[in-house]
Structure formats: structure tokens, C-alpha cells
Amino acid sequence: MTSPVLNDRRVLLGVSGGIAAYKVIELVRMLRTLGARVDVTMTGAAEQFVTATTFETLTRQPVRRDVFEQWTETDAGHVSLAENADILVIAPATANTIAKIAHGFADDMLTVSVLACPGPVLIAPAMDHHMYLNQATQANLETLRSRGIEILGPEEGELASGILGHGRLSPPEQILGKIRSILGRTGPLAGRKIVVSSGATREPIDPIRFITNRSSGRMGHAIAQALIDAGARTTLVSAPTDLDPPIDSHVVNVESAGDMHEAVASHIRDADALIMAAAVGDYAPTGVSQEKVKKTEQDLSIELTRTVDILATTQRPGLIKIGFAAETANLVEYARQKLTSKGVDLLVANDARLAMASDENQATFFRPGREPEELPLMSKADLARRIVEELSQILRAEHPEPEFPDATTT
Ligand code: CTP
């Protein structure tokens, strides 16, 4: 399953010599799955930990380490990899490699590539806790930051030495997320701010019980990732889910429909669009018990009060709205009603039973004044991209320029 933000993009991965080198093998696999071409350059020390053969098998490209490799007519030897890369990622970056880069050394393919790379550079450090906290390393990282190089991590946790501390390589999923975010910056939604909701709200009964639904949040989170891939500043208003939010989304965690309403109202003030993918509770218990409700011999009835319909009531001139219709019957009829009653620019209707527990979804687009468009069954990631493409078109047609180009807050 490829992704436009990575498909046919060239990622140059520089691997330096730390035990965490084995973790970037997984990063390479993920990048390849999403369609990227990955070239790898390794330092001599990296080869103490992993073999070039592993990377060559996964990338189907030779690992480059020799600065003096033969030039060809189309390949200017030592600098061509870096010049042709859409992004250079150094993971793991050891203290030594970071120091060399900070001081402009060029004594192997990896450091030559940093100097020769006209595009973005992302560094994911990994090292011993004391080496990381050492003033020399901190100063070197500051130097790199001041030159516009992006630094991801390291994380705190158990290190190879067995001690707990700072120095763990960021997980491959996070490095991948950062690569997507950096490559997405020039996408069609650059300069736009979009708010997307996700997850299943929880309406409390008492301090330990709540009413919720089966939504996993996969659709909303996939939309947040697709928005970041397209360059949008993305605010993810998330009711509880088991999912990790996409890297570089601005996450606002909420529990109940009321909390979500408040968060959406405050974050759409400077947003271009709102996408309501959350499964919002329509009813909440009337009056939350402050103490645990004790069982008795009698049956229990809980009185429920209607919650606010966030999508229908959220309005601001110029705000584009996209909503979902989760149905189990009469999909077309209900979807047409919701298109009007919620005042949306696009309504994505789906069979709730099929969508809930799956990574796939089959949806129909309803737009004002147009016939419904039935989409084939596809992954939620693909459907998210279709929705984001549709949003880009609507925004281009209605507001050719971002409404709040100077807004820097998420
Ligand atoms: N929605 C909302 N606020 C609510 C309920 C729903 O903003 N209190 C949004 C959902 O996020 C979705 C759309 O409205 O984008 C439709 O949600 P859905 O559950 O399909 O419909 P409901 O409006 O809740 O109506 P019903 O449950 O009767 O189908």
C-alpha cells in the first residue's frame, strides 16, 4: 500500500554505528512498503552492528560507503545520492557522527552526503545517556538545530548498557511519521489549518462507569495522517482510542461529547476546515453521580439527555465542514438528510457495522447539489486520502489562499 507522500520519493538513510542500527531495518521496510526508494549509506562502525546485505536485500540498491566509488555518466559519485534525495535521514546518529556533522567534516559517504544535501535533513540520535547529556553533544545538537536540521529524540528508557536514561533511538514508526511530516510540508494543504475529530466519546455515569460505542478511531486518525501528509497544520481532537496520534499532529485529548464540543469550538476559530470523524455520543446520563452507583435489588434506569450536535451547530463564515454518516439501514435516505441538516460540504456515508472493527471501509460521498458517488472498498488510509483530496479541491475553489496564513498556533 503506497502513500503519495512517499511513493517514488527518494530517502537517503545514513546509518552510523550504534546498537540501535538494527531498529532502522524496520524503518527501511516501512518506507519501502509505502513506495519510497531508499538508498543506504553506512559508516564503518555501523557495519559492526548490522550488515550491508540486510539493507541491500530490503532496498534492492547497493549500500554506498566508498567516497571514491567509480563515477558514471549519470552519477557524480560521492554527491549524487545526496543531491537526488528528497530527504536525508541519519538514524541512528551517534555522538561521533553528530560531532562530525556539526563541524562540517566530510570523511565518509555519510558526512559527505550531509554537506552535499540540498534538501531537508532529519537526525535521530541514539547513544549512552552520559554521552547524550555531555555538553559537547548538546552544543553540537544545538548547532545542527540552528542550521535547520531536524532532530527527533532520543527517548528516555532502558539503554543498551542496562541503565535507564536518555539516549534511546525514537521508534521507527515515529521516525517514519517525522519523514512524512517533513516531506508533506510542500503539499496541497500547506498553510491551512484543519481540525479533525476522532475516537468514541465517553459519557460518564459515575466516577468509574461510562457509556461509549465501538468506534476505534482508525478513520479519524487516518485522516489526521493524510492531512499531515498533505502539509496541513492538523489539530486532532481525540476521544479515547488505543491508537498513537500521528507525529506532528496537535493532539487535544477529550472524553465526553461536551468536552469535544468545547475543544472543537475553540480550535476552529482560526481553522480552514472541520472534519468530524468522531463517534460522538448522542445522549449522556442526566447528572453524573459523584459516588459509585451501588447495586440494589431493583432494576436501574438511567435517564439520558441529548448532547449537542457538534457538526450541525459549529458554524463560522468560510469554515468548510466534512461529516460522516454511520448507518446500518437506509443509508442513502439518512445520508441525504444529514447532508442538509448538518450543513456540510461533504458527507461520507458508510455502513457502521462494516466500518467499526475494520482497517477497510466502503463509503459513498454526498455533496450538495450532486449525485452520490459510491467508492469501492478500500483501506481507511486510502479513504482518508480521498477525503483530504476532496477537501483540497473544495478549499482551492472556495478560498484560493489560506484564510489565516499567519496563524502559527495550532
Ligand atoms: N456528530 C456530532 N455531534 C453529535 C453526534 C454526531 O458532531 N452529537 C457528527 C459525527 O461526528 C458525524 C455526523 O455528526 O460526522 C453524523 O454522525 P452519526 O452518528 O452518523 O449521526 P447522528 O447525527 O448521531 O444521528 P443518528 O445517530 O440518529 O444517525
Coordinates of C-alpha atoms and ligand atoms in Angstrom, one line a residue:
M1 CA 0.0 0.0 0.0
T2 CA 1.9 3.1 -1.2
S3 CA 1.3 6.6 0.0
P4 CA 1.6 9.7 -2.2
V5 CA 3.8 11.5 0.3
L6 CA 6.4 8.7 0.0
N7 CA 5.7 7.0 -3.3
D8 CA 8.7 7.3 -5.6
R9 CA 10.3 9.7 -3.2
R10 CA 14.0 9.2 -2.5
V11 CA 15.0 8.7 1.0
L12 CA 18.7 8.6 1.7
L13 CA 19.3 6.8 5.0
G14 CA 22.7 7.3 6.8
V15 CA 23.3 4.6 9.4
S16 CA 26.0 5.2 12.0
G17 CA 27.5 2.8 14.5
G18 CA 25.2 2.2 17.4
I19 CA 23.4 -0.9 18.6
A20 CA 20.1 0.8 17.6
A21 CA 21.2 0.3 13.9
Y22 CA 19.1 -2.9 13.9
K23 CA 16.0 -0.9 14.6
V24 CA 16.2 1.1 11.3
I25 CA 15.9 -2.2 9.3
E26 CA 12.3 -2.0 10.2
L27 CA 12.2 1.7 9.2
V28 CA 13.5 0.7 5.7
R29 CA 10.9 -2.0 5.4
M30 CA 8.1 0.5 6.2
L31 CA 9.5 3.1 3.8
R32 CA 9.6 0.5 1.0
T33 CA 6.1 -0.6 1.7
L34 CA 4.9 3.0 1.3
G35 CA 6.6 3.2 -2.1
A36 CA 9.8 5.1 -1.3
R37 CA 13.1 4.4 -2.9
V38 CA 15.6 4.0 -0.1
D39 CA 19.4 4.4 -0.5
V40 CA 21.5 3.5 2.4
T41 CA 25.0 4.7 3.4
M42 CA 26.7 3.1 6.4
T43 CA 29.7 4.2 8.4
G44 CA 32.4 1.6 9.1
A45 CA 31.2 1.4 12.7
A46 CA 27.6 0.7 11.6
E47 CA 28.9 -2.4 9.9
Q48 CA 29.9 -3.7 13.3
F49 CA 26.2 -3.9 14.2
V50 CA 24.3 -4.7 11.0
T51 CA 25.3 -5.9 7.6
A52 CA 25.1 -4.1 4.3
T53 CA 23.4 -7.3 2.9
T54 CA 20.4 -6.7 5.1
F55 CA 19.9 -3.3 3.7
E56 CA 20.7 -4.3 0.1
T57 CA 18.1 -7.0 0.3
L58 CA 15.4 -4.7 1.6
T59 CA 16.2 -1.7 -0.6
R60 CA 17.3 -3.5 -3.8
Q61 CA 20.0 -0.9 -4.0
P62 CA 23.7 -1.2 -3.3
V63 CA 24.8 0.2 0.1
R64 CA 27.2 3.1 -0.6
R65 CA 30.1 3.7 1.7
D66 CA 33.0 4.4 -0.5
V67 CA 33.6 8.1 -1.3
F68 CA 35.9 7.1 -4.2
E69 CA 33.5 4.8 -6.0
Q70 CA 33.6 5.0 -9.8
W71 CA 31.7 7.8 -11.4
T72 CA 29.3 7.1 -14.2
E73 CA 27.9 9.4 -16.9
T74 CA 24.7 10.0 -14.9
D75 CA 26.1 9.7 -11.4
A76 CA 28.5 12.2 -9.9
G77 CA 29.9 9.7 -7.5
H78 CA 30.1 10.8 -3.9
V79 CA 27.5 13.6 -4.0
S80 CA 24.8 12.2 -6.4
L81 CA 23.0 10.3 -3.7
A82 CA 22.6 13.3 -1.5
E83 CA 21.8 15.7 -4.4
N84 CA 19.0 13.4 -5.6
A85 CA 17.5 12.7 -2.2
D86 CA 14.1 14.2 -1.2
I87 CA 15.3 13.8 2.4
L88 CA 18.4 12.6 4.2
V89 CA 17.7 10.7 7.4
I90 CA 20.5 9.8 9.8
A91 CA 19.4 7.0 12.2
P92 CA 20.9 6.1 14.5
A93 CA 23.1 9.2 14.7
T94 CA 25.9 8.6 17.2
A95 CA 27.6 11.3 19.3
N96 CA 30.6 10.9 17.0
T97 CA 28.6 11.3 13.8
I98 CA 26.7 14.3 15.2
A99 CA 30.0 15.9 16.2
K100 CA 31.4 15.4 12.7
I101 CA 28.3 16.9 11.1
A102 CA 28.3 19.9 13.4
H103 CA 31.8 20.7 12.4
G104 CA 31.4 20.1 8.7
F105 CA 33.6 17.0 8.4
A106 CA 33.4 15.0 5.2
D107 CA 35.5 11.9 5.7
D108 CA 33.0 9.3 4.7
M109 CA 29.9 8.9 2.5
L110 CA 27.5 9.8 5.3
T111 CA 29.2 13.1 6.3
V112 CA 29.8 14.0 2.6
S113 CA 26.1 13.4 2.0
V114 CA 25.1 15.9 4.7
L115 CA 27.2 18.6 3.2
A116 CA 26.0 17.8 -0.3
C117 CA 22.3 17.5 0.5
P118 CA 20.2 20.5 -0.6
G119 CA 17.1 19.1 0.9
P120 CA 15.8 18.5 4.4
V121 CA 18.0 16.5 6.9
L122 CA 16.5 14.6 9.8
I123 CA 18.7 13.3 12.6
A124 CA 17.6 10.6 15.1
P125 CA 20.3 10.4 17.8
A126 CA 20.9 7.2 19.8
M127 CA 23.7 6.8 22.4
D128 CA 24.6 6.3 26.0
H129 CA 22.9 8.6 28.5
H130 CA 26.0 10.4 29.6
M131 CA 27.3 10.9 26.1
Y132 CA 24.0 12.4 25.2
L133 CA 23.9 14.8 28.1
N134 CA 27.5 15.7 27.7
Q135 CA 27.9 19.5 27.0
A136 CA 29.8 18.8 23.8
T137 CA 27.0 16.6 22.3
Q138 CA 24.3 19.1 23.5
A139 CA 26.2 22.0 21.9
N140 CA 26.6 20.0 18.7
L141 CA 22.9 19.3 18.5
E142 CA 22.2 22.9 19.1
T143 CA 24.4 23.8 16.2
L144 CA 22.6 21.4 14.0
R145 CA 19.2 22.8 15.1
S146 CA 20.3 26.3 14.4
R147 CA 21.1 25.2 10.8
G148 CA 17.6 24.0 10.3
I149 CA 18.4 20.3 10.7
E150 CA 15.5 18.5 12.4
I151 CA 16.3 16.4 15.5
L152 CA 14.0 13.6 16.6
G153 CA 14.5 12.1 20.0
P154 CA 16.3 10.5 21.7
E155 CA 13.8 9.0 24.1
E156 CA 14.1 8.1 27.7
G157 CA 14.1 4.4 28.6
E158 CA 16.3 1.4 29.1
L159 CA 19.6 1.7 27.2
A160 CA 21.9 -1.0 25.8
S161 CA 24.0 -0.6 28.9
G162 CA 21.1 -1.6 31.1
I163 CA 20.7 1.8 32.7
L164 CA 17.6 4.0 32.5
G165 CA 18.3 7.3 30.8
H166 CA 18.1 9.5 27.7
G167 CA 19.5 8.0 24.6
R168 CA 17.1 5.5 23.1
L169 CA 16.5 5.8 19.4
S170 CA 13.0 7.1 18.6
P171 CA 10.8 4.1 17.5
P172 CA 10.9 3.5 13.7
E173 CA 7.1 4.4 13.5
Q174 CA 8.0 7.9 14.8
I175 CA 10.9 8.4 12.5
L176 CA 8.6 7.4 9.6
G177 CA 6.0 9.9 10.9
K178 CA 8.5 12.7 11.0
I179 CA 9.7 11.9 7.5
R180 CA 6.1 12.0 6.3
S181 CA 5.6 15.3 8.1
I182 CA 8.7 16.9 6.6
L183 CA 8.0 15.6 3.0
G184 CA 4.4 16.7 3.3
R185 CA 5.2 20.3 4.1
T186 CA 5.0 21.4 0.5
G187 CA 1.7 19.5 -0.1
P188 CA -1.6 21.0 -1.3
L189 CA -2.8 21.9 2.2
A190 CA 0.4 23.8 3.2
G191 CA -0.6 26.9 5.1
R192 CA -4.0 25.5 6.0
K193 CA -5.2 24.6 9.5
I194 CA -7.6 21.7 9.8
V195 CA -9.4 20.3 12.8
V196 CA -10.3 16.6 12.8
S197 CA -12.1 14.7 15.5
S198 CA -11.6 11.0 16.2
G199 CA -12.5 8.2 18.6
A200 CA -15.5 7.3 20.7
T201 CA -16.7 9.7 23.3
R202 CA -17.4 8.5 26.9
E203 CA -20.4 9.8 28.7
P204 CA -19.9 9.3 32.4
I205 CA -22.5 7.6 34.7
D206 CA -20.4 7.8 37.8
P207 CA -16.6 8.0 38.6
I208 CA -15.9 4.6 37.2
R209 CA -18.6 3.8 34.5
F210 CA -19.4 5.4 31.2
I211 CA -21.5 4.9 28.0
T212 CA -19.5 4.7 24.8
N213 CA -19.6 3.0 21.4
R214 CA -17.5 0.6 19.3
S215 CA -15.7 3.2 17.2
S216 CA -11.9 2.5 17.1
G217 CA -10.8 6.0 15.9
R218 CA -9.0 4.4 13.0
M219 CA -10.8 6.5 10.4
G220 CA -10.2 9.8 12.2
H221 CA -6.6 9.1 12.9
A222 CA -6.0 8.0 9.3
I223 CA -7.5 11.4 8.2
A224 CA -5.1 13.2 10.6
Q225 CA -2.2 11.4 9.0
A226 CA -3.4 12.2 5.5
L227 CA -3.8 15.9 6.4
I228 CA -0.2 16.0 7.7
D229 CA 1.0 14.2 4.5
A230 CA -0.8 17.0 2.6
G231 CA 1.0 19.7 4.6
A232 CA -1.9 20.9 6.8
R233 CA -1.4 22.1 10.4
T234 CA -3.5 19.4 11.9
T235 CA -5.4 19.6 15.2
L236 CA -6.6 16.2 16.3
V237 CA -9.4 16.4 18.9
S238 CA -9.4 12.8 20.1
A239 CA -11.8 11.0 22.3
P240 CA -10.2 7.9 23.9
T241 CA -8.7 5.3 21.4
D242 CA -5.9 2.7 21.6
L243 CA -4.1 4.5 18.7
D244 CA -0.9 6.6 18.6
P245 CA -1.7 10.0 17.2
P246 CA 0.3 10.9 14.0
I247 CA 3.6 12.6 14.6
D248 CA 3.3 16.4 14.4
S249 CA -0.5 16.5 14.9
H250 CA -1.5 18.8 17.7
V251 CA -3.5 16.5 19.9
V252 CA -6.3 17.6 22.2
N253 CA -7.5 14.7 24.3
V254 CA -11.1 14.8 25.4
E255 CA -13.5 12.4 27.0
S256 CA -17.2 13.3 26.6
A257 CA -19.3 14.9 23.8
G258 CA -19.4 18.1 25.9
D259 CA -15.6 18.2 26.1
M260 CA -15.3 17.6 22.4
H261 CA -17.7 20.4 21.7
E262 CA -15.7 22.8 23.7
A263 CA -12.4 21.8 22.2
V264 CA -13.8 21.9 18.6
A265 CA -15.3 25.4 19.2
S266 CA -12.0 26.8 20.5
H267 CA -9.8 25.2 17.8
I268 CA -11.9 26.0 14.7
R269 CA -11.6 29.8 15.3
D270 CA -8.6 30.0 13.0
A271 CA -9.1 26.8 11.1
D272 CA -10.0 26.4 7.4
A273 CA -12.0 23.2 7.9
L274 CA -13.5 20.9 10.4
I275 CA -13.8 17.1 9.8
M276 CA -16.0 15.3 12.3
A277 CA -14.9 11.6 12.2
A278 CA -15.5 11.0 15.9
A279 CA -18.4 8.8 17.0
V280 CA -20.0 11.3 19.3
G281 CA -22.4 10.1 22.0
D282 CA -25.9 11.4 21.2
Y283 CA -27.1 11.1 24.8
A284 CA -25.3 11.5 28.1
P285 CA -26.6 10.5 31.6
T286 CA -28.6 13.3 33.2
G287 CA -26.5 14.3 36.2
V288 CA -23.3 12.3 36.9
S289 CA -23.3 10.6 40.2
Q290 CA -20.3 11.8 42.3
E291 CA -20.1 8.4 44.0
K292 CA -20.1 4.9 42.6
V293 CA -23.7 3.9 41.9
K294 CA -24.4 0.9 44.3
K295 CA -26.4 -2.1 43.1
T296 CA -29.8 -2.8 44.8
E297 CA -32.5 -5.4 44.4
Q298 CA -34.3 -3.2 41.9
D299 CA -33.6 -2.7 38.2
L300 CA -31.9 0.5 37.3
S301 CA -32.9 3.1 34.8
I302 CA -30.5 5.8 33.7
E303 CA -32.1 9.0 32.3
L304 CA -30.3 10.3 29.3
T305 CA -30.1 13.9 28.0
R306 CA -29.3 14.8 24.4
T307 CA -25.8 16.1 23.7
V308 CA -25.0 19.0 21.4
D309 CA -24.7 18.0 17.7
I310 CA -21.2 19.4 17.3
L311 CA -21.1 19.2 13.5
A312 CA -24.6 20.7 12.9
T313 CA -24.1 23.6 15.4
T314 CA -20.5 24.5 14.6
Q315 CA -20.5 27.4 12.2
R316 CA -18.2 30.2 11.1
P317 CA -18.3 32.1 7.8
G318 CA -15.9 30.4 5.4
L319 CA -15.4 27.2 7.5
I320 CA -15.5 24.1 5.4
K321 CA -17.3 21.2 7.1
I322 CA -17.0 17.5 6.4
G323 CA -19.0 14.9 8.3
F324 CA -19.7 11.2 8.4
A325 CA -22.9 9.3 8.4
A326 CA -22.7 5.9 10.2
E327 CA -25.7 3.9 9.2
T328 CA -26.9 0.3 9.5
A329 CA -30.0 0.8 7.2
N330 CA -31.5 3.3 4.6
L331 CA -28.0 4.7 4.1
V332 CA -28.9 6.9 1.1
E333 CA -32.0 8.4 2.7
Y334 CA -30.4 9.2 6.0
A335 CA -27.2 10.5 4.4
R336 CA -29.2 12.9 2.2
Q337 CA -30.9 14.2 5.4
K338 CA -27.6 14.6 7.2
L339 CA -26.0 16.4 4.3
T340 CA -28.7 19.1 4.7
S341 CA -29.3 19.1 8.5
K342 CA -25.6 19.2 9.3
G343 CA -24.8 21.9 6.6
V344 CA -21.7 20.1 5.4
D345 CA -19.7 20.4 2.2
L346 CA -19.1 16.7 2.1
L347 CA -20.8 13.8 3.8
V348 CA -19.0 10.5 3.9
A349 CA -21.6 7.8 4.5
N350 CA -20.7 4.3 5.4
D351 CA -22.2 1.1 6.9
A352 CA -21.3 1.4 10.5
R353 CA -21.1 -2.4 11.1
L354 CA -18.6 -2.9 8.3
A355 CA -16.5 0.2 9.2
M356 CA -16.3 -0.2 13.0
A357 CA -13.9 -3.0 13.5
S358 CA -12.0 -3.0 10.2
D359 CA -9.0 -1.4 8.6
E360 CA -11.1 -1.1 5.5
N361 CA -14.2 0.9 4.6
Q362 CA -16.6 1.3 1.8
A363 CA -18.1 4.8 1.6
T364 CA -20.3 7.0 -0.5
F365 CA -19.6 10.7 -0.9
F366 CA -22.7 13.0 -0.8
R367 CA -22.1 16.6 -1.9
P368 CA -24.6 19.5 -2.0
G369 CA -26.3 19.6 -5.5
R370 CA -24.6 16.5 -6.8
E371 CA -25.4 12.8 -7.2
P372 CA -23.9 10.5 -4.6
E373 CA -20.5 8.9 -5.6
E374 CA -20.1 5.3 -4.4
L375 CA -16.5 4.5 -3.7
P376 CA -15.0 0.9 -3.8
L377 CA -14.0 -0.9 -0.7
M378 CA -10.5 0.4 0.3
S379 CA -8.2 0.8 3.2
K380 CA -9.1 3.5 5.7
A381 CA -5.7 5.1 4.8
D382 CA -6.8 5.3 1.2
L383 CA -10.3 6.6 2.0
A384 CA -8.6 9.2 4.3
R385 CA -6.5 10.4 1.3
R386 CA -9.6 10.6 -0.9
I387 CA -11.4 12.8 1.7
V388 CA -8.3 15.0 2.0
E389 CA -8.1 15.3 -1.8
E390 CA -11.7 16.3 -1.9
L391 CA -11.1 18.9 0.9
S392 CA -8.1 20.3 -1.0
Q393 CA -10.4 20.8 -4.1
I394 CA -13.1 22.5 -2.0
L395 CA -10.6 24.8 -0.4
R396 CA -9.0 25.7 -3.7
A397 CA -12.4 26.5 -5.2
E398 CA -13.7 28.5 -2.2
H399 CA -10.6 30.0 -0.7
P400 CA -7.7 30.0 -3.1
E401 CA -5.5 31.4 -0.4
P402 CA -5.3 30.2 3.2
E403 CA -7.7 32.2 5.4
F404 CA -5.3 32.6 8.3
P405 CA -1.9 32.5 6.6
D406 CA -0.1 34.0 9.5
A407 CA -1.7 31.8 12.2
T408 CA 1.2 29.9 13.9
T409 CA -0.7 28.3 16.7
T410 CA -2.3 25.0 16.4
Ligands
CTP1 N1 -21.9 14.2 15.3 C1 -21.6 15.4 16.0 N2 -22.2 15.5 17.3 C2 -23.0 14.6 17.8 C3 -23.3 13.5 17.0 C4 -22.7 13.3 15.8 O1 -20.8 16.2 15.6 N3 -23.5 14.8 19.0 C5 -21.3 14.1 14.0 C6 -20.5 12.9 13.8 O2 -19.1 13.1 14.1 C7 -20.6 12.6 12.3 C8 -22.0 13.1 12.0 O3 -22.3 14.0 13.0 O4 -19.7 13.4 11.5 C9 -23.1 12.1 11.9 O5 -23.0 11.2 13.0 P1 -24.0 9.9 13.0 O6 -23.7 9.2 14.3 O7 -24.0 9.2 11.7 O8 -25.4 10.6 13.1 P2 -26.2 11.3 14.2 O9 -26.2 12.8 13.9 O10 -25.6 11.0 15.6 O11 -27.6 10.7 14.1 P3 -28.1 9.2 14.2 O12 -27.3 8.6 15.3 O13 -29.6 9.3 14.5 O14 -27.9 8.5 12.9

